GROMACS .gro file of N, CA and C in nm:
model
  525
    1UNK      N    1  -0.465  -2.157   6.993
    1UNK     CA    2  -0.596  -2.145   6.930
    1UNK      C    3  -0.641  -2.000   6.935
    2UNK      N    4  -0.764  -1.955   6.869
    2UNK     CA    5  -0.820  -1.825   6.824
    2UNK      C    6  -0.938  -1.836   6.891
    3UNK      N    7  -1.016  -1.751   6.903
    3UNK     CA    8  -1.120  -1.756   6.945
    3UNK      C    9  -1.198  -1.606   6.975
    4UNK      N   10  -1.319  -1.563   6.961
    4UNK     CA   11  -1.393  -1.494   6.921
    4UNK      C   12  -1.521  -1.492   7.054
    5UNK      N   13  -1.538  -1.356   7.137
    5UNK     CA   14  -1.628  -1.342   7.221
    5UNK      C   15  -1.729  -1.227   7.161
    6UNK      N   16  -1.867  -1.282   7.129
    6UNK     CA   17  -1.931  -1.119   7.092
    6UNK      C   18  -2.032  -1.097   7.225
    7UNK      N   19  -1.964  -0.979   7.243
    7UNK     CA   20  -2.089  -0.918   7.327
    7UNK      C   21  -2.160  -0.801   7.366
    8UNK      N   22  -2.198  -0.727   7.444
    8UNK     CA   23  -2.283  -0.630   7.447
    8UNK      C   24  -2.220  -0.481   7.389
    9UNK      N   25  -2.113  -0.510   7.409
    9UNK     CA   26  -2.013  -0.366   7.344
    9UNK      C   27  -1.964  -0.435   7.200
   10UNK      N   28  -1.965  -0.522   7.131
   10UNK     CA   29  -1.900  -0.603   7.019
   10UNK      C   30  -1.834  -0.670   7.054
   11UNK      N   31  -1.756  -0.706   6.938
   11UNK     CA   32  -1.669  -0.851   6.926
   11UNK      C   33  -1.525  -0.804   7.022
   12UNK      N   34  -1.463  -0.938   7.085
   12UNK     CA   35  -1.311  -0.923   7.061
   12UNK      C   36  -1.241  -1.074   7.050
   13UNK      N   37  -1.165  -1.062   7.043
   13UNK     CA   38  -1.101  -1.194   6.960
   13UNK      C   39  -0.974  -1.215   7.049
   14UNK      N   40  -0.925  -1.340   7.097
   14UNK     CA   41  -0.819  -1.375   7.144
   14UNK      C   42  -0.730  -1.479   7.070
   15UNK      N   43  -0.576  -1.497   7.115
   15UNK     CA   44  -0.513  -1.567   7.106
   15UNK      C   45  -0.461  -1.655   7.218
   16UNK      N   46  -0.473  -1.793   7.214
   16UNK     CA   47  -0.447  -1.806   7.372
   16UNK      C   48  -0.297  -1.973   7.288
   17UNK      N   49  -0.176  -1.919   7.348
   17UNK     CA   50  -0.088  -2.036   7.370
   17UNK      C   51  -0.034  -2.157   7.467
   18UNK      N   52  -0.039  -2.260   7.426
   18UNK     CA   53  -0.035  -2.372   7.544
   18UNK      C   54   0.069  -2.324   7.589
   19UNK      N   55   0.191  -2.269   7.568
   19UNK     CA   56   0.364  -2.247   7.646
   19UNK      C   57   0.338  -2.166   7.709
   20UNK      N   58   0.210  -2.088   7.703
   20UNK     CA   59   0.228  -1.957   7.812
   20UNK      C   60   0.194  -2.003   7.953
   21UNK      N   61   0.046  -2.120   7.946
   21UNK     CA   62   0.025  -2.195   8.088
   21UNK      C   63  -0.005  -2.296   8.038
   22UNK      N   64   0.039  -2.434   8.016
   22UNK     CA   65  -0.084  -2.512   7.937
   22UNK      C   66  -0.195  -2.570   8.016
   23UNK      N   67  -0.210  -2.584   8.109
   23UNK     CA   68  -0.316  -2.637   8.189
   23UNK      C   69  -0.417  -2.553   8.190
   24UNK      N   70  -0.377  -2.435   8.175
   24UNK     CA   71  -0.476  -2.288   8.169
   24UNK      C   72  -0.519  -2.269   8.039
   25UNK      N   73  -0.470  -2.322   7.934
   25UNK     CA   74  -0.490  -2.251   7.791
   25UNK      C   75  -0.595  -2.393   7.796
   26UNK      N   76  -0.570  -2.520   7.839
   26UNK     CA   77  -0.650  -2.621   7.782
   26UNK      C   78  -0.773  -2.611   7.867
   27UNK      N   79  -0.793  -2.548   7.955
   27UNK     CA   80  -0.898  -2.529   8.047
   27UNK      C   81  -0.970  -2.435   7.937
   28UNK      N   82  -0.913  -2.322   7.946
   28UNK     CA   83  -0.989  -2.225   7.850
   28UNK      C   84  -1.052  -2.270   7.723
   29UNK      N   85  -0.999  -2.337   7.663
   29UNK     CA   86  -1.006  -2.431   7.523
   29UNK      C   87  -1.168  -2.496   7.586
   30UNK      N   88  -1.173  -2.601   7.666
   30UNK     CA   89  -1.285  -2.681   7.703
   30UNK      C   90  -1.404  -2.562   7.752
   31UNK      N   91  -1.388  -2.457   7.779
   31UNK     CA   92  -1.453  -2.395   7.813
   31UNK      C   93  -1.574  -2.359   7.738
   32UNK      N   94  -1.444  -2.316   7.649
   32UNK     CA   95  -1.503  -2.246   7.479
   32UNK      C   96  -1.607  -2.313   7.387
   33UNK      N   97  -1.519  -2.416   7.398
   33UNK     CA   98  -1.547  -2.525   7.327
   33UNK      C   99  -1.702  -2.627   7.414
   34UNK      N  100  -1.707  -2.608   7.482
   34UNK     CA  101  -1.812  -2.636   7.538
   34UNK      C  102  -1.938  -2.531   7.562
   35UNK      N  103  -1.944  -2.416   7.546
   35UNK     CA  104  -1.998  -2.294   7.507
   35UNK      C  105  -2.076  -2.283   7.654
   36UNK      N  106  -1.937  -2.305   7.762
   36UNK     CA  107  -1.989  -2.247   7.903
   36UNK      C  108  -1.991  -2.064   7.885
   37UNK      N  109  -1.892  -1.973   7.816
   37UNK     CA  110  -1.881  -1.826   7.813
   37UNK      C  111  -2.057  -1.829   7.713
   38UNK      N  112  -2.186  -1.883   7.734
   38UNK     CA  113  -2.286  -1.800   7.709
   38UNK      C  114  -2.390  -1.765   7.798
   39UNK      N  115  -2.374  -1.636   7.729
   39UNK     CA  116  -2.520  -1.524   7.852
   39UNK      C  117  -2.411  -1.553   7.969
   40UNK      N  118  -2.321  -1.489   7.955
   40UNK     CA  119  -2.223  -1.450   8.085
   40UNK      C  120  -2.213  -1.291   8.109
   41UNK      N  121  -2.250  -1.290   8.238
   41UNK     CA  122  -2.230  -1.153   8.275
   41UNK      C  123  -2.068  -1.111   8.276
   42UNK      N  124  -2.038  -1.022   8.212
   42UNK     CA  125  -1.860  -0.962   8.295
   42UNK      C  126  -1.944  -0.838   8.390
   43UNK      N  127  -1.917  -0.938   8.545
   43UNK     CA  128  -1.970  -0.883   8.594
   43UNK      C  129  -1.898  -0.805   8.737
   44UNK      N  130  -1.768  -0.814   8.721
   44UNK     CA  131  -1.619  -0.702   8.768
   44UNK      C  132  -1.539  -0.648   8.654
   45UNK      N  133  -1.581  -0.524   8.647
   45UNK     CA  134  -1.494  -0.419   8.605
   45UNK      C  135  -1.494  -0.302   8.662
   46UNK      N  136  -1.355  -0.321   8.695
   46UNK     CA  137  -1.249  -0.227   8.776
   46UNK      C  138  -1.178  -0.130   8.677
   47UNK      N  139  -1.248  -0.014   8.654
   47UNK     CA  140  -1.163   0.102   8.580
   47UNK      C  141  -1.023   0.087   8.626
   48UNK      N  142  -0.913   0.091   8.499
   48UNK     CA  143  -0.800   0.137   8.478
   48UNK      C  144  -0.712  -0.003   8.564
   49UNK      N  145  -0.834  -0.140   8.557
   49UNK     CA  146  -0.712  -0.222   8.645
   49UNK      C  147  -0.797  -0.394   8.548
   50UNK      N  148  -0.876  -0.432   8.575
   50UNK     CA  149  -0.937  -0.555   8.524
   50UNK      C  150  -1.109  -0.555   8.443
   51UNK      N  151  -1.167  -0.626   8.377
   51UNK     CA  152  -1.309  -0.713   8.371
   51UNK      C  153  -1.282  -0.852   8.396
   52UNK      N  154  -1.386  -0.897   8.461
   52UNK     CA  155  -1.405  -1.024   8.535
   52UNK      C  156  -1.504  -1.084   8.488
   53UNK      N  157  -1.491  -1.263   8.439
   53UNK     CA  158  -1.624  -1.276   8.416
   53UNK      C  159  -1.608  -1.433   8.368
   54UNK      N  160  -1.697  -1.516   8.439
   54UNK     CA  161  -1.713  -1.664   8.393
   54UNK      C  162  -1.777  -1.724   8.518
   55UNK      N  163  -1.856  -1.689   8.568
   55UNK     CA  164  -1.986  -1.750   8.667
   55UNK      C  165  -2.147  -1.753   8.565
   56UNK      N  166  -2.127  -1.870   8.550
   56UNK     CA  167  -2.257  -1.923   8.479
   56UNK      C  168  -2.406  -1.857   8.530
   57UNK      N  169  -2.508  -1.861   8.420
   57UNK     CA  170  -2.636  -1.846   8.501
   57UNK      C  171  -2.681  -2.022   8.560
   58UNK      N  172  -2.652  -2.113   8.513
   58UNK     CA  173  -2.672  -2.294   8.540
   58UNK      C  174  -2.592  -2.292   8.705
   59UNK      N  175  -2.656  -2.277   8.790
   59UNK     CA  176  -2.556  -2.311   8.912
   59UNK      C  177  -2.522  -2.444   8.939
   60UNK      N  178  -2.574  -2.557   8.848
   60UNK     CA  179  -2.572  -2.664   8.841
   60UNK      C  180  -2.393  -2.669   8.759
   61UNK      N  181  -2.350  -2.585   8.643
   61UNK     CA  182  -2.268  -2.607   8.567
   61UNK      C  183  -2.166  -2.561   8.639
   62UNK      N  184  -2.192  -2.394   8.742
   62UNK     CA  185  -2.095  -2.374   8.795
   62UNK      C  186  -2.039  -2.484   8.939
   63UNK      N  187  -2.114  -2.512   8.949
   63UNK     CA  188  -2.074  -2.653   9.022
   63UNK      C  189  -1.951  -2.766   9.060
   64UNK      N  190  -2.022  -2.793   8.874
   64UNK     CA  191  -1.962  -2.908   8.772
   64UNK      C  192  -1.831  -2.903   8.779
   65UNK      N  193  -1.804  -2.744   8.761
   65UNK     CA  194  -1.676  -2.699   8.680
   65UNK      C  195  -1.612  -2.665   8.811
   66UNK      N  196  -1.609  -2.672   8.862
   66UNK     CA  197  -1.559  -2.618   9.007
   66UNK      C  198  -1.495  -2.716   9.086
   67UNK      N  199  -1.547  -2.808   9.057
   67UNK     CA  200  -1.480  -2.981   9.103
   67UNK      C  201  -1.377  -2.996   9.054
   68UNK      N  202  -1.321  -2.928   8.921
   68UNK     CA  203  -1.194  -2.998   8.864
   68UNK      C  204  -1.101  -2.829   8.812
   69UNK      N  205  -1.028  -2.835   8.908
   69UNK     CA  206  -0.962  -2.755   8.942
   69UNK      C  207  -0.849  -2.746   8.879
   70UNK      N  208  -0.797  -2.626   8.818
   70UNK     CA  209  -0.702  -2.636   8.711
   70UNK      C  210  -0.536  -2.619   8.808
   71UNK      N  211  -0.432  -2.697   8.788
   71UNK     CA  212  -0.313  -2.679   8.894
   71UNK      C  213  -0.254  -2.561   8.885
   72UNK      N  214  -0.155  -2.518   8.995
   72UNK     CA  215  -0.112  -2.415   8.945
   72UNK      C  216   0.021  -2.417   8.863
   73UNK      N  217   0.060  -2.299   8.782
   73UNK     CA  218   0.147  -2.270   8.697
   73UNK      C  219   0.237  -2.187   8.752
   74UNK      N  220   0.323  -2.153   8.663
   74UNK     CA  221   0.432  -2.058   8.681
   74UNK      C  222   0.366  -1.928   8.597
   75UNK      N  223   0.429  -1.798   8.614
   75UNK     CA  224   0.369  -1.702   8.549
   75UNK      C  225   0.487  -1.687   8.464
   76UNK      N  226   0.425  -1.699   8.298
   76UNK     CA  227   0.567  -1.690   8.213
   76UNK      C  228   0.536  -1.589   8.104
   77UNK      N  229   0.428  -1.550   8.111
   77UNK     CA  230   0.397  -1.429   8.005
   77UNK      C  231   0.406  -1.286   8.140
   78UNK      N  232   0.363  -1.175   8.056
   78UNK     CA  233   0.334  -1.043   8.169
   78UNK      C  234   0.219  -1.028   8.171
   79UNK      N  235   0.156  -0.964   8.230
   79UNK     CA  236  -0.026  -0.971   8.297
   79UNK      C  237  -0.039  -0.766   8.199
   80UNK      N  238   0.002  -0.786   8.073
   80UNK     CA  239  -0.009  -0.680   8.021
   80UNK      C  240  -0.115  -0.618   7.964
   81UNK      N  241  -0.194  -0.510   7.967
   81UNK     CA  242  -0.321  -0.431   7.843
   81UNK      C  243  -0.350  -0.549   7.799
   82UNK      N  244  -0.495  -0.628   7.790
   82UNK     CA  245  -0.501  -0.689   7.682
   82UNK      C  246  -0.489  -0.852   7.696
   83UNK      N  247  -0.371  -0.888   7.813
   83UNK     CA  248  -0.369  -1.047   7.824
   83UNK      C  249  -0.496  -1.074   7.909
   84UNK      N  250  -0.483  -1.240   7.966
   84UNK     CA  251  -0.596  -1.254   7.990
   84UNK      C  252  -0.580  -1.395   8.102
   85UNK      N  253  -0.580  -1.409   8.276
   85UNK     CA  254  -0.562  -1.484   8.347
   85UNK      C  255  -0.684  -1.561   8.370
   86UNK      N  256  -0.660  -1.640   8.460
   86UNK     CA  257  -0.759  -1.698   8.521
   86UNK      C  258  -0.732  -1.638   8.699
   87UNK      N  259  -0.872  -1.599   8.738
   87UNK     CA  260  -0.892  -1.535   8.859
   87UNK      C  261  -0.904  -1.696   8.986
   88UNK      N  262  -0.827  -1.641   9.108
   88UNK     CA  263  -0.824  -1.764   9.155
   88UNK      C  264  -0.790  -1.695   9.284
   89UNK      N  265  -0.825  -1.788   9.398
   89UNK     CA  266  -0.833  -1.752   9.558
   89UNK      C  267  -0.725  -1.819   9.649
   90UNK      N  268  -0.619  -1.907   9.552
   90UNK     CA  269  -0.524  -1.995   9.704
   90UNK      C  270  -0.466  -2.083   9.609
   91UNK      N  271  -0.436  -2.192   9.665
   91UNK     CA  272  -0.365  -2.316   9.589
   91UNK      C  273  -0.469  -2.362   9.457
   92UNK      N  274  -0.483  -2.400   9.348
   92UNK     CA  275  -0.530  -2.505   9.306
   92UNK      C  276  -0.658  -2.454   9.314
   93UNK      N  277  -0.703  -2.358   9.293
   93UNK     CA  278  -0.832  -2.252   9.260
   93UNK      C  279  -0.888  -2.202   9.138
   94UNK      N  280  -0.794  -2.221   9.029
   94UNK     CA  281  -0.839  -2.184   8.910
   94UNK      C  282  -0.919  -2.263   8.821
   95UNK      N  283  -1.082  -2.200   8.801
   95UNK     CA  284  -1.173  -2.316   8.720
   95UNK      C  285  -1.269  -2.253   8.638
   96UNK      N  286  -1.328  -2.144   8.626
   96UNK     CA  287  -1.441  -2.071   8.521
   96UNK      C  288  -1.375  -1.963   8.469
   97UNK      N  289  -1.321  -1.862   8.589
   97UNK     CA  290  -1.379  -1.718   8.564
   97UNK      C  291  -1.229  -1.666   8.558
   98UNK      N  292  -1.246  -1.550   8.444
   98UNK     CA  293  -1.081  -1.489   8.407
   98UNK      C  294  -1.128  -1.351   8.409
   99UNK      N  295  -1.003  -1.296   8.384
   99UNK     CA  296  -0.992  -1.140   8.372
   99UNK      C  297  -0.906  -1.135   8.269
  100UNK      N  298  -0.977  -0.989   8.180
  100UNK     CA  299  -0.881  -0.905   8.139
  100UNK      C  300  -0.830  -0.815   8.189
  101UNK      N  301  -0.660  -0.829   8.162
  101UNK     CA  302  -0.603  -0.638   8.218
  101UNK      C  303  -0.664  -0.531   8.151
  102UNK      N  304  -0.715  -0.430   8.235
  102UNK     CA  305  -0.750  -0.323   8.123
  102UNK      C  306  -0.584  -0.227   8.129
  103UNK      N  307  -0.526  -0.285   8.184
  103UNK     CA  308  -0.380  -0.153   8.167
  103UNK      C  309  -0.287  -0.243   8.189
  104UNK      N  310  -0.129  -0.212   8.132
  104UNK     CA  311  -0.073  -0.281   8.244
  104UNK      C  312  -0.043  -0.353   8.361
  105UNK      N  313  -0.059  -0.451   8.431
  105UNK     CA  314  -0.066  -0.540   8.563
  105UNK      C  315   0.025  -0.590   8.630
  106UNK      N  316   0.199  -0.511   8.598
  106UNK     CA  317   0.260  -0.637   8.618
  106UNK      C  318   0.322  -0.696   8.768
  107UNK      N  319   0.252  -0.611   8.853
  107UNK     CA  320   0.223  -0.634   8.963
  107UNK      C  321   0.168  -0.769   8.977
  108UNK      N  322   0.070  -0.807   8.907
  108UNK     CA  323   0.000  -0.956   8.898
  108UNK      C  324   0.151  -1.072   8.898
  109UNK      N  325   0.217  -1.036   8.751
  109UNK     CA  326   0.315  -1.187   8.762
  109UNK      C  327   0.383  -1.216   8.906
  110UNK      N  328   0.419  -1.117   9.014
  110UNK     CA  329   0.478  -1.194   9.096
  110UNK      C  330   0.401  -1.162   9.263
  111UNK      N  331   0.237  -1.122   9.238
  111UNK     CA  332   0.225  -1.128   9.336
  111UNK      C  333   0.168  -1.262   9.429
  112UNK      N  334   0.214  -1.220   9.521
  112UNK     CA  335   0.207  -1.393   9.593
  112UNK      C  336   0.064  -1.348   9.705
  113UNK      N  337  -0.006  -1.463   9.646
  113UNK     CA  338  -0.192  -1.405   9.682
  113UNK      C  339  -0.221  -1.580   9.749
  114UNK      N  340  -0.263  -1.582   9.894
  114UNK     CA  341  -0.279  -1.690   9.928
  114UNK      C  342  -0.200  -1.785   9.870
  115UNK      N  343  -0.039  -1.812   9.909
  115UNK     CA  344   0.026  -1.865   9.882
  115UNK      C  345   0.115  -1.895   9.733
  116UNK      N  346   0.036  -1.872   9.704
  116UNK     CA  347   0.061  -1.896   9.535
  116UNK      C  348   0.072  -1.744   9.475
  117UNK      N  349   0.230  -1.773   9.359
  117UNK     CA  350   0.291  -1.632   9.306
  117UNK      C  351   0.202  -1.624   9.193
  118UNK      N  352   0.205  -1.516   9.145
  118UNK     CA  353   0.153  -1.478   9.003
  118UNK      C  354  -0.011  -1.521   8.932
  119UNK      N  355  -0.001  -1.469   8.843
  119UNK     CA  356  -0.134  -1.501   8.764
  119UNK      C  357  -0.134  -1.537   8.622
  120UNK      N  358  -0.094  -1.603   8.599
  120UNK     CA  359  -0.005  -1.724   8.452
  120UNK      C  360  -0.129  -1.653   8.358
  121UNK      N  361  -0.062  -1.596   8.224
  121UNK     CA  362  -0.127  -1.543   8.146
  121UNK      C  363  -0.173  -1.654   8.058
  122UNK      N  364  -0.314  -1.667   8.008
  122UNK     CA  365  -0.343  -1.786   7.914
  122UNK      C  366  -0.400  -1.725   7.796
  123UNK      N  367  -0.401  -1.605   7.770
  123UNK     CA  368  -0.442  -1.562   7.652
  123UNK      C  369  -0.401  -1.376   7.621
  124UNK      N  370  -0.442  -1.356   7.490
  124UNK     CA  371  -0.406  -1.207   7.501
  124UNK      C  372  -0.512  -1.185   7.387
  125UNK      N  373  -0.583  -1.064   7.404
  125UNK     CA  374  -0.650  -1.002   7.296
  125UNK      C  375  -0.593  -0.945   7.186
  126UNK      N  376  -0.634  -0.966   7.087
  126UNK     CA  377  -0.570  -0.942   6.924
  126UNK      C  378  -0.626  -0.854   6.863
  127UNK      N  379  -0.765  -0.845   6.893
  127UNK     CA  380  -0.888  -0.771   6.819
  127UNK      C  381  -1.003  -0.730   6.934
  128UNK      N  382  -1.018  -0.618   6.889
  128UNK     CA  383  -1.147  -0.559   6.986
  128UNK      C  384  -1.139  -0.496   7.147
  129UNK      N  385  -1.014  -0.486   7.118
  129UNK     CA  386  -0.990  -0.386   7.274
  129UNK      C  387  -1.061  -0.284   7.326
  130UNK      N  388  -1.081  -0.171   7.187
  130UNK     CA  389  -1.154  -0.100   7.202
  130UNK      C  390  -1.345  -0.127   7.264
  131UNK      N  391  -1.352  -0.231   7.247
  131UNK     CA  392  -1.484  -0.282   7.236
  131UNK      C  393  -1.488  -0.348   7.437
  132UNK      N  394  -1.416  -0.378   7.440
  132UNK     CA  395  -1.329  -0.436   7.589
  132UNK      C  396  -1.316  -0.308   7.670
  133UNK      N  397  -1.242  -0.271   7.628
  133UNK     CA  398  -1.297  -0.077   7.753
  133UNK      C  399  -1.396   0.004   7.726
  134UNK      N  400  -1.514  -0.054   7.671
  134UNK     CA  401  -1.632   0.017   7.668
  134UNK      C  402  -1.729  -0.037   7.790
  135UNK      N  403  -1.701  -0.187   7.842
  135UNK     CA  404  -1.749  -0.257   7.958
  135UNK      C  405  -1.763  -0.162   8.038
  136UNK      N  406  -1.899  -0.175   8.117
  136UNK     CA  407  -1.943  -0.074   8.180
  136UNK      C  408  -1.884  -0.074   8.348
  137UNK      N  409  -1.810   0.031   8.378
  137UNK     CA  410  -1.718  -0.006   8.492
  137UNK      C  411  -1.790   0.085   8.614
  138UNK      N  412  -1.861   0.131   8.592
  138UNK     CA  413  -1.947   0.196   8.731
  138UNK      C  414  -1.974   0.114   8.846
  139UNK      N  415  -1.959   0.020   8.842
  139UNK     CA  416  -2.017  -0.098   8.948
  139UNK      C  417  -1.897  -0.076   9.001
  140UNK      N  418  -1.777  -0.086   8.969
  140UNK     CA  419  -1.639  -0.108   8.995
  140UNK      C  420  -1.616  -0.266   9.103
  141UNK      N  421  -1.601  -0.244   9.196
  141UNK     CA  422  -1.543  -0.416   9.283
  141UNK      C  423  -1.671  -0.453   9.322
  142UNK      N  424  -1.771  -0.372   9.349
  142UNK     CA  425  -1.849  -0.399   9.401
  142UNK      C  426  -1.976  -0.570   9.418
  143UNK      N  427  -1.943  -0.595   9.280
  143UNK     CA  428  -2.044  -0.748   9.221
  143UNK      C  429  -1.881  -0.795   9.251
  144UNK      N  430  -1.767  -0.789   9.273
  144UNK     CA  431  -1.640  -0.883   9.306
  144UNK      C  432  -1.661  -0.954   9.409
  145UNK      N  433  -1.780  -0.877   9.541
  145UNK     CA  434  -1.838  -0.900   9.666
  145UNK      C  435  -1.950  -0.943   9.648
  146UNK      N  436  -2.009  -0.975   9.527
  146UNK     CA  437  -2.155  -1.055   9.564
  146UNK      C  438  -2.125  -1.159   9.460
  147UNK      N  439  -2.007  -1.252   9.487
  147UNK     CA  440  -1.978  -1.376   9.361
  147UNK      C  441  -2.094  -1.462   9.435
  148UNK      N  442  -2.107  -1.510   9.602
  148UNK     CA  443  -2.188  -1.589   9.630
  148UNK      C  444  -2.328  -1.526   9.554
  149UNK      N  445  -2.414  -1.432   9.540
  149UNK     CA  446  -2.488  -1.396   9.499
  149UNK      C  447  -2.530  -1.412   9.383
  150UNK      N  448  -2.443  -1.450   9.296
  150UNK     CA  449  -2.433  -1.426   9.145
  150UNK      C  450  -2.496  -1.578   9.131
  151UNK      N  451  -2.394  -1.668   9.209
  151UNK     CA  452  -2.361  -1.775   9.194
  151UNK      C  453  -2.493  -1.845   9.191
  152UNK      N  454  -2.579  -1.792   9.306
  152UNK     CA  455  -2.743  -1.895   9.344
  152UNK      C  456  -2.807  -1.806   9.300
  153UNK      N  457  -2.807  -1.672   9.231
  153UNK     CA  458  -2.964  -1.610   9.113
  153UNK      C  459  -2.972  -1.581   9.048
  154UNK      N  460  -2.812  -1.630   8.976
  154UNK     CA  461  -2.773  -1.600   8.827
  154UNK      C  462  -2.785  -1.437   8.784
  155UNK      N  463  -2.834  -1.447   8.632
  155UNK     CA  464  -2.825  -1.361   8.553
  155UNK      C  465  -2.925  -1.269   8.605
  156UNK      N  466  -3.048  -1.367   8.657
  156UNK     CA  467  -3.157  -1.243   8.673
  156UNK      C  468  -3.129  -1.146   8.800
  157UNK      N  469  -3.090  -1.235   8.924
  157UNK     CA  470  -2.991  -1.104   9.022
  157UNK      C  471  -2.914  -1.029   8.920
  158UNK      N  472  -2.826  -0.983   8.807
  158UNK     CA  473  -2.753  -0.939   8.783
  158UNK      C  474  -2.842  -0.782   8.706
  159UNK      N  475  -2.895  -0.856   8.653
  159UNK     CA  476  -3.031  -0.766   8.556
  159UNK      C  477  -3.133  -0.672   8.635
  160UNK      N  478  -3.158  -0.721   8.742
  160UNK     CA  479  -3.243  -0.643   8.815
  160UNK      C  480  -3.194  -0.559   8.900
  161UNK      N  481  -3.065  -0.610   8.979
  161UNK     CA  482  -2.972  -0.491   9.086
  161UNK      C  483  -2.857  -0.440   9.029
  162UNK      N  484  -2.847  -0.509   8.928
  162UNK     CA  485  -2.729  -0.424   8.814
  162UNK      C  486  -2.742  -0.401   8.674
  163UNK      N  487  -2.824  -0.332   8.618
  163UNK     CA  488  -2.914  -0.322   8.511
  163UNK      C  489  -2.763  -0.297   8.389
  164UNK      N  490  -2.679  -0.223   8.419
  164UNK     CA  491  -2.573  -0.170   8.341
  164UNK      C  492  -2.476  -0.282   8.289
  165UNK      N  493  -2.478  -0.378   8.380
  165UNK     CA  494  -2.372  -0.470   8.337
  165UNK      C  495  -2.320  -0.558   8.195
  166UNK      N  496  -2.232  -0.544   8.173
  166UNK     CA  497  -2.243  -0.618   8.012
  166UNK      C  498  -2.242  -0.736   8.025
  167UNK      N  499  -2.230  -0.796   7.925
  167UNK     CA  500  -2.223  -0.940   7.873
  167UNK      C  501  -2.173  -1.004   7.757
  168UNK      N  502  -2.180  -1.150   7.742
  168UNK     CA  503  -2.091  -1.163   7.676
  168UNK      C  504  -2.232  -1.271   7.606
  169UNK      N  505  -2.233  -1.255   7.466
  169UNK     CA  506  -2.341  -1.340   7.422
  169UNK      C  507  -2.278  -1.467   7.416
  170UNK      N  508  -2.185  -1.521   7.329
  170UNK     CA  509  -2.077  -1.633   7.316
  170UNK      C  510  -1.935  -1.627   7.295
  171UNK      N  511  -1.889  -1.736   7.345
  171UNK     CA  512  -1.762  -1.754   7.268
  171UNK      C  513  -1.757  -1.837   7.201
  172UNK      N  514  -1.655  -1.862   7.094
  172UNK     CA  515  -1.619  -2.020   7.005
  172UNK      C  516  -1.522  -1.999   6.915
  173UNK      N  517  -1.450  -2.081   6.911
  173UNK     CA  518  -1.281  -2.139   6.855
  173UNK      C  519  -1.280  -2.072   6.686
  174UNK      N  520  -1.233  -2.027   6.626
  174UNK     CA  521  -1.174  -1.985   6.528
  174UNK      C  522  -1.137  -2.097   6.478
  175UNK      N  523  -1.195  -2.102   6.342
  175UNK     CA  524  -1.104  -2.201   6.270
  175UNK      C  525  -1.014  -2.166   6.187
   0.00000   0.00000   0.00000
């Protein structure tokens, strides 16, 4: 499937294939398709390495989604410029929030992070890269360390102690 994020820097557009993870591409799909990516902060970006971003302002939704945990995969694409994982902490961790590579990663496919190898690519950007390294990376890891934070004051913690941060207005499926 296709799919289309506009946000504070413009549009970018992905391609995401079930053979690359399918449990990951169909996660992403329901995501979309359920229009959890709106008024999302990308609120980790790491110059010259990732943007991070799929913690809801609804702490009720991030919740929801958190209960059903996507399995893990094998890593069968490369974590290259441009693709696009799901960010995850151990076994059986992957459920909202992804990253883009901003460079090369391929350190990601086989690193073994709380047990589990790699970071199974579920999508890659097609359009709007340029628009994707304009994300404002001054914060750098720093909001990577306040996910509990994010998590219970939403958007408006994000707006008031991180005024710079971008966002993502929506996503939704390409027809």
């Amino acid at each position: 499937f296709k799919a289309r994020f506009e946000t504070t820097q413009g549009n970018f557009d992905i391609e995401a294939k079930r053979e690359w993870s399918p449990e990951g591409v169909d996660r992403l799909y329901q995501l979309i398709e359920s229009e959890f990516y709106t008024d999302i902060a990308i609120y980790r970006v790491v110059p010259n390495f990732v943007a991070q971003f799929g913690i809801h302002n609804d702490t009720i939704l991030n919740t929801s989604w958190s209960k059903y945990k996507v399995d893990d995969e094998p890593t069968l694409e490369k974590n290259y410029k441009g693709s696009i994982s799901f960010a995850r902490g151990g076994p059986k961790s992957r459920t909202t929030q992804i990253f883009i590579n901003l460079k090369d990663n391929n350190r990601l496919d086989e690193l073994d992070y709380s047990g589990v190898k790699g970071f199974p690519v579920v999508a890659k950007v097609t359009e709007g890269m340029d628009n994707i390294m304009k994300f404002y990376g001054g914060y750098g890891d720093k909001l990577g360390f306040k996910q509990d934070s994010i998590q219970k004051r939403g958007n408006d913690f994000i707006k008031r102690k991180y005024p710079k941060v971008d966002f993502i207005y929506k996503a939704y499926i390409l027809k």
